[in-house]
Amino acid sequence: MHFTIRQARPNEKDAVLRVYYAGWRAAYKDLIPKDALTDQAIRPHIALNPERSWVAVVDEAIVGTVQFGPNPEDPDGVAEIRTLYLLQEYWGTGIGKKLMQFARSWLASRGYTRAYLWMFTENKRAAGFYQRLGFSDTGESETYTIGERRYEGSKWEAPLQPVPPHHTGPHPFWADPHISESMLRAHLDPETDRASRKPATIRRTVRWLAEQYPAVKSVLDLGCGPGLYTNEWQQAGLQVTGIDLSSRSITYAQAQNPHVDYRVGNYLDLAEENAYDLITLIYFDYGVLSPKDRAILIQRIYRALKPGGAFVLDVLHQNYRLHFFEGVQTPDMGDFFTKDKHTVSKTSLYYPETKNLLEQYDIRTDTETKSWYVWNTLFTQKSIRTELAPFSEVEYFADLTGTPYDTDGTDFAVIAQKR
Ligand SMILES: C[S@@+](CC[C@H](N)C(=O)[O-])C[C@H]1O[C@@H](n2cnc3c(N)ncnc32)[C@H](O)[C@@H]1O
């Protein structure tokens, strides 16, 4: 079933309340007398905090909701998952489980280490659900009065653990043979800029850089993919080297142009010294790397450049955060991840502490679930300048075709000069 989990919008209060009313009536029908389950009777028990409300949406209708966040009396690192309700016809679809998993992942991405929740002690169905998701009974209880009767509530809790920034899991994205084939197809599709920019933009980039650096003779493109940039550079008369992890992309690139020196390899292993006038790393690939790998790469690039040479890259700006969707989606991605019948669940999270974006793809087939983690990092001029410390001079542009830097831009280009 296709669904989306996203933050509730300010105008959705009534739709969210309807899920609460229906959710209460379905969940507590054997627990609470009917006359205490009318909308009016339920309403006083619901503390709606729109900023903490997230909704599950199917065909544009809100079918579930989860509300979570810390309370003032909670110790540091602890937050409550206050409510989780789903219309009964969606029970057993996996949406409830995803709402809870998302709540936990979101809290973990914000640095919380424990989540707790309260439930009616007699609600055995909920207890089974939360137990399967890793919650356990703390033994703490309290009493609620609903209508004429009193009910006991139990406090359950679970540890929270974020996916650590830049974790790739057992299957690094770029190294997978099927995905590298899908990526190659995406790179070569001139209509999409999913894997690489469109051909006209690539040509403008090469032309602009060639104008900026008329004396440049040798270029190294890191993560060159199928050689879209390297080919342009070679045709402009330069001595060109391209490195990529994907042997599939390199085989393709070499067949297109025998005059480029293509190498299959990890650019983090770059070992040359004083070898290139220009080194490029294009399409936000720098932010994919962990801080440790970025530090290694900067050292190696600096060493591989000739004096007077330049390193050219592009990164996502902190402003991109405002455009980044957080939540869960179930996109149809064709056979990008696998040719087997499967479902895709994509969880998107922001990590404010490390300025990381995570897009986690959980691919479920009849036999297994595999997770792929796609990371990036948001930068400012200041934070990238700090990382480029060895370079004597750093310039910023809105893009790699020379557009002047724009403070509102969602990404930017950087040129760092070796003295
Ligand atoms: C988003 S694509 C961009 C390709 C190219 N720069 C472009 O804009 O057309 C990223 C490329 O980097 C390669 N790559 C990722 N990590 C790498 C690494 N550590 N060493 C070498 N290549 C890498 C991938 O195989 C992929 O071809």
Coordinates of C-alpha atoms and ligand atoms in Angstrom, one line a residue:
M1 CA 0.0 0.0 0.0
H2 CA 1.3 3.5 -0.9
F3 CA 1.4 6.0 1.9
T4 CA 3.3 9.1 3.1
I5 CA 4.2 10.0 6.7
R6 CA 4.8 13.8 7.1
Q7 CA 4.4 16.5 9.6
A8 CA 0.7 17.6 10.0
R9 CA -0.1 21.0 8.5
P10 CA -1.8 23.8 10.5
N11 CA -5.1 23.4 8.6
E12 CA -5.3 19.7 9.3
K13 CA -6.4 19.9 12.9
D14 CA -9.9 18.6 12.2
A15 CA -8.8 15.7 10.0
V16 CA -6.3 14.7 12.7
L17 CA -9.0 14.9 15.4
R18 CA -11.3 12.6 13.3
V19 CA -8.5 10.0 13.4
Y20 CA -8.3 10.3 17.2
Y21 CA -12.0 9.9 17.6
A22 CA -12.2 6.9 15.3
G23 CA -9.0 5.5 16.7
W24 CA -10.2 5.7 20.3
R25 CA -13.5 4.0 19.4
A26 CA -11.8 1.2 17.6
A27 CA -9.0 0.6 20.0
Y28 CA -11.0 0.9 23.3
K29 CA -14.3 -0.6 22.3
D30 CA -13.8 -3.5 24.7
L31 CA -12.4 -1.4 27.4
I32 CA -14.4 1.8 27.7
P33 CA -18.2 2.1 27.7
K34 CA -19.7 3.4 24.5
D35 CA -21.1 6.6 26.0
A36 CA -17.6 7.6 27.1
L37 CA -16.4 7.2 23.5
T38 CA -18.4 10.0 21.8
D39 CA -16.4 12.8 20.1
Q40 CA -17.4 15.2 22.9
A41 CA -16.3 12.7 25.6
I42 CA -13.0 12.0 23.9
R43 CA -12.0 15.6 23.1
P44 CA -10.9 16.6 26.6
H45 CA -8.4 13.7 26.7
I46 CA -6.6 14.8 23.6
A47 CA -3.8 17.4 23.9
L48 CA -3.1 18.3 20.3
N49 CA 0.2 19.9 19.6
P50 CA 0.3 20.6 15.9
E51 CA 4.1 21.0 15.9
R52 CA 4.6 17.5 17.2
S53 CA 1.9 15.8 15.1
W54 CA 2.8 13.7 12.2
V55 CA 0.3 12.1 9.9
A56 CA 0.0 9.0 7.7
V57 CA -1.7 9.9 4.4
V58 CA -3.2 7.5 1.9
D59 CA -4.7 8.9 -1.3
E60 CA -4.6 12.4 0.2
A61 CA -6.6 11.3 3.3
I62 CA -5.2 11.3 6.8
V63 CA -5.6 7.8 8.1
G64 CA -3.2 7.8 11.1
T65 CA -1.3 10.1 13.4
V66 CA 1.6 10.0 15.8
Q67 CA 2.5 12.7 18.3
F68 CA 5.8 12.8 20.1
G69 CA 8.4 15.1 21.8
P70 CA 9.9 15.8 25.2
N71 CA 7.9 17.1 28.1
P72 CA 9.3 19.8 30.4
E73 CA 9.8 17.3 33.3
D74 CA 11.6 14.7 31.2
P75 CA 15.3 14.2 31.8
D76 CA 17.7 15.2 29.0
G77 CA 17.6 12.7 26.1
V78 CA 14.2 11.4 27.0
A79 CA 11.0 12.0 25.0
E80 CA 7.4 10.8 25.0
I81 CA 5.5 9.2 22.2
R82 CA 2.3 10.6 23.3
T83 CA -0.2 9.0 20.9
L84 CA -0.4 6.7 18.0
Y85 CA -3.7 6.1 16.2
L86 CA -4.7 4.6 13.0
L87 CA -8.1 4.1 11.4
Q88 CA -9.2 0.5 11.9
E89 CA -9.3 -0.3 8.2
Y90 CA -5.5 0.3 8.0
W91 CA -4.6 -1.9 10.9
G92 CA -2.3 -4.7 9.8
T93 CA -1.1 -2.7 6.7
G94 CA 2.3 -1.8 8.3
I95 CA 1.4 1.9 8.5
G96 CA 1.1 1.8 12.3
K97 CA 4.4 0.2 12.6
K98 CA 6.0 2.7 10.3
L99 CA 4.5 5.6 12.2
M100 CA 6.1 4.3 15.4
Q101 CA 9.4 3.5 13.7
F102 CA 9.5 7.0 12.2
A103 CA 8.7 8.6 15.6
R104 CA 11.7 6.7 17.1
S105 CA 14.0 7.4 14.2
W106 CA 13.1 11.1 14.2
L107 CA 13.7 11.4 18.0
A108 CA 17.0 9.5 17.6
S109 CA 18.1 11.8 14.8
R110 CA 17.6 14.7 17.3
G111 CA 19.8 13.1 19.9
Y112 CA 17.1 11.5 22.1
T113 CA 18.2 8.2 23.6
R114 CA 15.0 6.9 25.2
A115 CA 11.3 7.0 24.3
Y116 CA 8.5 6.2 26.7
L117 CA 4.7 5.9 26.2
W118 CA 1.7 5.4 28.3
M119 CA -1.1 2.9 27.5
F120 CA -4.1 1.4 29.2
T121 CA -2.7 -1.6 31.2
E122 CA -5.6 -3.7 30.0
N123 CA -5.0 -3.0 26.3
K124 CA -3.3 -6.3 25.4
R125 CA -3.4 -5.7 21.7
A126 CA -1.3 -2.5 22.1
A127 CA 1.0 -4.2 24.6
G128 CA 1.8 -6.9 22.0
F129 CA 2.3 -4.3 19.3
Y130 CA 4.8 -2.2 21.4
Q131 CA 6.6 -5.3 22.6
R132 CA 7.2 -6.4 19.1
L133 CA 8.7 -3.0 18.4
G134 CA 11.1 -3.3 21.3
F135 CA 9.3 -1.5 24.1
S136 CA 9.1 -3.0 27.6
D137 CA 7.0 -2.3 30.7
T138 CA 8.8 -0.1 33.2
G139 CA 6.4 -1.2 36.0
E140 CA 5.3 2.4 36.6
S141 CA 1.6 3.1 36.5
E142 CA -1.0 5.8 37.0
T143 CA -4.8 6.2 37.1
Y144 CA -7.0 8.0 34.6
T145 CA -10.7 8.9 35.0
I146 CA -12.8 8.6 31.8
G147 CA -16.5 9.1 32.1
E148 CA -17.6 7.5 35.4
R149 CA -14.7 5.0 35.6
R150 CA -11.1 4.8 36.5
Y151 CA -8.5 3.0 34.4
E152 CA -4.9 2.1 35.0
G153 CA -2.2 3.2 32.6
S154 CA 1.3 1.6 32.3
K155 CA 4.5 3.3 31.3
W156 CA 6.6 1.4 28.7
E157 CA 9.9 2.5 27.2
A158 CA 12.4 1.7 24.6
P159 CA 16.0 2.7 23.8
L160 CA 16.5 4.9 20.7
Q161 CA 19.4 4.5 18.4
P162 CA 20.0 6.6 15.3
V163 CA 21.5 5.3 12.2
P164 CA 25.0 6.7 12.7
P165 CA 25.8 9.5 10.3
H166 CA 27.4 8.1 7.1
H167 CA 26.7 4.5 8.0
T168 CA 26.4 2.5 4.8
G169 CA 25.3 -0.9 6.2
P170 CA 26.6 -4.1 4.7
H171 CA 25.8 -3.0 1.1
P172 CA 27.5 0.3 0.1
F173 CA 25.3 1.9 -2.4
W174 CA 27.8 2.6 -5.2
A175 CA 29.4 -0.9 -5.0
D176 CA 26.2 -2.9 -5.8
P177 CA 26.3 -4.4 -9.3
H178 CA 22.5 -3.9 -9.9
I179 CA 22.5 -0.3 -8.6
S180 CA 25.6 0.6 -10.6
E181 CA 23.7 -0.5 -13.7
S182 CA 20.7 1.6 -12.7
M183 CA 23.0 4.5 -11.9
L184 CA 24.6 4.3 -15.3
R185 CA 21.2 4.4 -16.9
A186 CA 20.3 7.4 -14.8
H187 CA 23.6 9.2 -15.7
L188 CA 23.1 8.7 -19.4
D189 CA 19.4 9.8 -19.4
P190 CA 19.7 13.4 -20.7
E191 CA 16.2 14.2 -19.5
T192 CA 16.9 13.7 -15.8
D193 CA 19.3 15.3 -13.4
R194 CA 18.9 12.6 -10.8
A195 CA 22.5 11.3 -11.1
S196 CA 24.2 14.0 -13.1
R197 CA 23.4 17.4 -14.5
K198 CA 21.9 17.7 -18.0
P199 CA 24.3 17.8 -21.0
A200 CA 23.9 21.5 -21.7
T201 CA 24.8 22.4 -18.1
I202 CA 27.8 20.0 -18.2
R203 CA 29.1 21.7 -21.3
R204 CA 28.6 25.2 -19.8
T205 CA 30.5 24.1 -16.7
V206 CA 33.5 22.8 -18.7
R207 CA 33.5 26.0 -20.8
W208 CA 33.3 28.3 -17.8
L209 CA 36.1 26.5 -15.9
A210 CA 38.2 26.4 -19.1
E211 CA 37.8 30.2 -19.4
Q212 CA 38.6 30.7 -15.7
Y213 CA 41.8 28.6 -16.0
P214 CA 43.1 29.1 -19.6
A215 CA 46.5 27.7 -18.6
V216 CA 45.2 24.4 -17.3
K217 CA 46.6 21.4 -19.1
S218 CA 45.6 18.5 -16.9
V219 CA 42.3 17.7 -15.2
L220 CA 41.4 14.9 -12.8
D221 CA 37.7 14.2 -12.3
L222 CA 36.9 12.3 -9.1
G223 CA 33.7 10.2 -9.3
C224 CA 33.6 10.7 -13.0
G225 CA 30.8 8.2 -13.6
P226 CA 30.4 7.5 -17.3
G227 CA 32.6 10.4 -18.3
L228 CA 30.2 13.2 -19.0
Y229 CA 32.6 15.9 -17.9
T230 CA 35.9 14.1 -18.8
N231 CA 34.8 13.7 -22.4
E232 CA 34.1 17.4 -22.7
W233 CA 37.5 18.3 -21.2
Q234 CA 39.3 15.9 -23.5
Q235 CA 37.6 17.4 -26.5
A236 CA 38.7 20.8 -25.3
G237 CA 42.2 19.5 -25.8
L238 CA 43.2 18.8 -22.2
Q239 CA 45.0 15.8 -20.7
V240 CA 42.2 14.1 -18.7
T241 CA 42.0 11.5 -15.9
G242 CA 38.8 10.1 -14.5
I243 CA 38.4 7.9 -11.4
D244 CA 35.3 6.0 -10.4
L245 CA 34.4 3.1 -8.1
S246 CA 32.0 1.7 -10.7
S247 CA 33.8 -0.5 -13.2
R248 CA 30.6 -0.5 -15.2
S249 CA 30.7 3.3 -15.6
I250 CA 34.5 3.3 -16.4
T251 CA 34.1 0.5 -19.0
Y252 CA 31.4 2.6 -20.7
A253 CA 33.4 5.8 -20.5
Q254 CA 36.6 4.2 -21.9
A255 CA 34.6 2.8 -24.8
Q256 CA 33.3 6.2 -25.6
N257 CA 36.7 7.9 -25.4
P258 CA 40.0 6.0 -25.6
H259 CA 42.0 9.3 -25.1
V260 CA 41.0 9.8 -21.4
D261 CA 43.0 8.0 -18.7
Y262 CA 40.2 6.2 -16.9
R263 CA 40.8 4.3 -13.6
V264 CA 38.5 2.1 -11.5
G265 CA 39.2 3.0 -7.9
N266 CA 38.4 4.8 -4.7
Y267 CA 39.3 8.4 -4.9
L268 CA 40.1 8.3 -1.2
D269 CA 43.2 6.3 -2.2
L270 CA 44.5 9.1 -4.5
A271 CA 48.3 8.9 -4.0
E272 CA 49.8 11.2 -6.7
E273 CA 51.8 14.4 -6.0
N274 CA 52.0 17.6 -8.0
A275 CA 50.2 15.9 -10.9
Y276 CA 47.1 18.0 -11.9
D277 CA 46.2 21.6 -12.6
L278 CA 42.5 21.0 -11.8
I279 CA 40.7 18.4 -9.7
T280 CA 36.9 18.3 -9.8
L281 CA 34.4 16.5 -7.5
I282 CA 31.0 17.3 -8.9
Y283 CA 27.4 16.7 -8.0
F284 CA 27.4 17.1 -4.2
D285 CA 29.6 14.0 -3.8
Y286 CA 31.8 15.7 -1.2
G287 CA 29.0 15.9 1.4
V288 CA 28.3 12.2 1.0
L289 CA 31.6 11.5 2.7
S290 CA 32.1 11.3 6.5
P291 CA 34.1 14.2 8.1
K292 CA 37.0 11.8 8.5
D293 CA 37.0 10.8 4.8
R294 CA 36.6 14.4 3.8
A295 CA 39.7 15.3 5.8
I296 CA 41.7 12.5 4.2
L297 CA 40.4 13.5 0.7
I298 CA 41.3 17.2 1.2
Q299 CA 44.8 16.3 2.1
R300 CA 45.2 14.0 -0.9
I301 CA 43.7 16.4 -3.3
Y302 CA 45.9 19.2 -2.0
R303 CA 49.0 16.9 -2.5
A304 CA 47.9 15.8 -6.0
L305 CA 47.4 19.4 -7.2
K306 CA 50.3 21.3 -8.8
P307 CA 51.2 24.6 -7.1
G308 CA 48.7 27.2 -8.5
G309 CA 46.2 24.3 -9.2
A310 CA 42.5 24.4 -8.1
F311 CA 40.0 22.1 -6.5
V312 CA 36.4 22.5 -7.8
L313 CA 33.4 21.1 -6.0
D314 CA 29.8 21.7 -5.2
V315 CA 27.9 21.2 -1.9
L316 CA 24.4 21.6 -0.5
H317 CA 23.8 24.7 1.5
Q318 CA 22.3 24.9 5.0
N319 CA 19.3 26.6 3.2
Y320 CA 18.5 23.3 1.6
R321 CA 17.1 22.1 4.9
L322 CA 13.9 24.2 4.3
H323 CA 13.3 22.2 1.1
F324 CA 14.2 18.8 2.4
F325 CA 11.2 16.6 3.0
E326 CA 11.3 14.7 6.3
G327 CA 9.1 11.7 6.7
V328 CA 8.3 8.4 4.9
Q329 CA 7.3 7.8 1.3
T330 CA 6.7 4.7 -0.7
P331 CA 7.9 5.7 -4.1
D332 CA 7.6 3.5 -7.2
M333 CA 11.2 3.2 -8.4
G334 CA 10.7 0.6 -11.1
D335 CA 13.6 -1.8 -11.1
F336 CA 16.2 0.7 -9.8
F337 CA 17.0 -1.4 -6.7
T338 CA 16.1 -4.9 -7.9
K339 CA 14.3 -6.7 -10.7
D340 CA 12.5 -8.9 -8.1
K341 CA 9.0 -7.9 -7.0
H342 CA 9.4 -5.5 -4.1
T343 CA 8.2 -2.5 -2.1
V344 CA 10.1 0.6 -1.4
S345 CA 9.9 2.6 1.8
K346 CA 12.0 5.7 1.9
T347 CA 12.6 7.4 5.2
S348 CA 14.1 10.9 5.1
L349 CA 15.6 12.5 8.2
Y350 CA 17.7 15.5 9.1
Y351 CA 20.4 15.3 11.8
P352 CA 20.8 18.9 13.1
E353 CA 23.9 18.2 15.2
T354 CA 26.0 17.0 12.3
K355 CA 24.0 18.7 9.5
N356 CA 23.4 15.4 7.8
L357 CA 20.6 14.4 5.5
L358 CA 19.7 10.7 5.4
E359 CA 17.5 9.0 2.8
Q360 CA 17.1 5.4 3.8
Y361 CA 15.6 3.1 1.3
D362 CA 14.2 -0.2 2.7
I363 CA 13.6 -2.6 -0.2
R364 CA 11.4 -5.5 0.8
T365 CA 11.1 -8.6 -1.5
D366 CA 9.4 -11.9 -0.6
T367 CA 12.6 -13.2 0.9
E368 CA 14.4 -10.2 2.5
T369 CA 14.5 -6.5 3.4
K370 CA 17.7 -4.7 2.4
S371 CA 18.4 -1.1 3.5
W372 CA 20.4 1.4 1.5
Y373 CA 21.6 4.6 3.1
V374 CA 22.1 7.8 1.0
W375 CA 23.8 10.6 3.0
N376 CA 24.7 14.1 2.4
T377 CA 25.9 17.1 4.5
L378 CA 24.8 20.7 4.5
F379 CA 27.4 23.4 4.5
T380 CA 27.8 27.1 4.8
Q381 CA 30.7 29.2 3.3
K382 CA 32.3 29.2 6.8
S383 CA 32.0 25.5 7.4
I384 CA 33.4 24.5 4.0
R385 CA 36.2 27.1 4.3
T386 CA 37.3 25.4 7.6
E387 CA 37.5 22.0 5.9
L388 CA 39.5 23.5 3.0
A389 CA 42.0 24.9 5.4
P390 CA 45.2 23.9 3.5
F391 CA 44.1 26.0 0.4
S392 CA 45.2 29.6 0.2
E393 CA 42.2 31.1 -1.4
V394 CA 38.6 29.9 -1.7
E395 CA 35.9 31.4 -4.0
Y396 CA 32.1 30.8 -3.9
F397 CA 29.6 30.7 -6.8
A398 CA 25.9 29.9 -7.0
D399 CA 26.7 27.0 -9.4
L400 CA 29.4 25.6 -11.6
T401 CA 28.6 27.8 -14.6
G402 CA 29.8 31.0 -12.8
T403 CA 26.6 32.4 -11.5
P404 CA 27.4 34.8 -8.7
Y405 CA 27.0 33.4 -5.1
D406 CA 23.4 33.8 -3.8
T407 CA 22.8 33.8 -0.1
D408 CA 19.4 32.2 -0.5
G409 CA 20.6 29.4 -2.7
T410 CA 20.1 25.8 -1.7
D411 CA 23.5 24.7 -3.0
F412 CA 26.8 26.4 -4.1
A413 CA 30.0 25.8 -5.9
V414 CA 33.4 26.2 -4.4
I415 CA 36.9 26.7 -6.1
A416 CA 39.9 26.3 -3.8
Q417 CA 43.3 27.4 -4.9
K418 CA 46.6 25.8 -4.0
R419 CA 49.3 28.4 -3.6
Ligands
LIG1 C1 26.3 11.3 -8.2 S1 27.4 10.5 -9.2 C2 28.1 11.9 -10.0 C3 29.0 11.5 -11.2 C4 29.7 12.7 -11.9 N1 30.5 13.4 -11.0 C5 28.7 13.6 -12.6 O1 28.3 14.6 -12.1 O2 28.2 13.2 -13.7 C6 28.7 9.9 -8.1 C7 29.7 9.1 -8.7 O3 30.8 8.9 -7.8 C8 31.3 7.6 -7.7 N2 31.9 7.4 -6.4 C9 31.2 7.4 -5.2 N3 32.1 7.3 -4.2 C10 33.4 7.1 -4.8 C11 34.7 6.9 -4.3 N4 34.9 6.8 -3.0 N5 35.7 6.8 -5.2 C12 35.4 6.8 -6.5 N6 34.2 7.0 -7.1 C13 33.2 7.2 -6.2 C14 30.0 6.8 -8.0 O4 30.3 5.5 -8.5 C15 29.3 7.7 -9.0 O5 29.7 7.4 -10.4

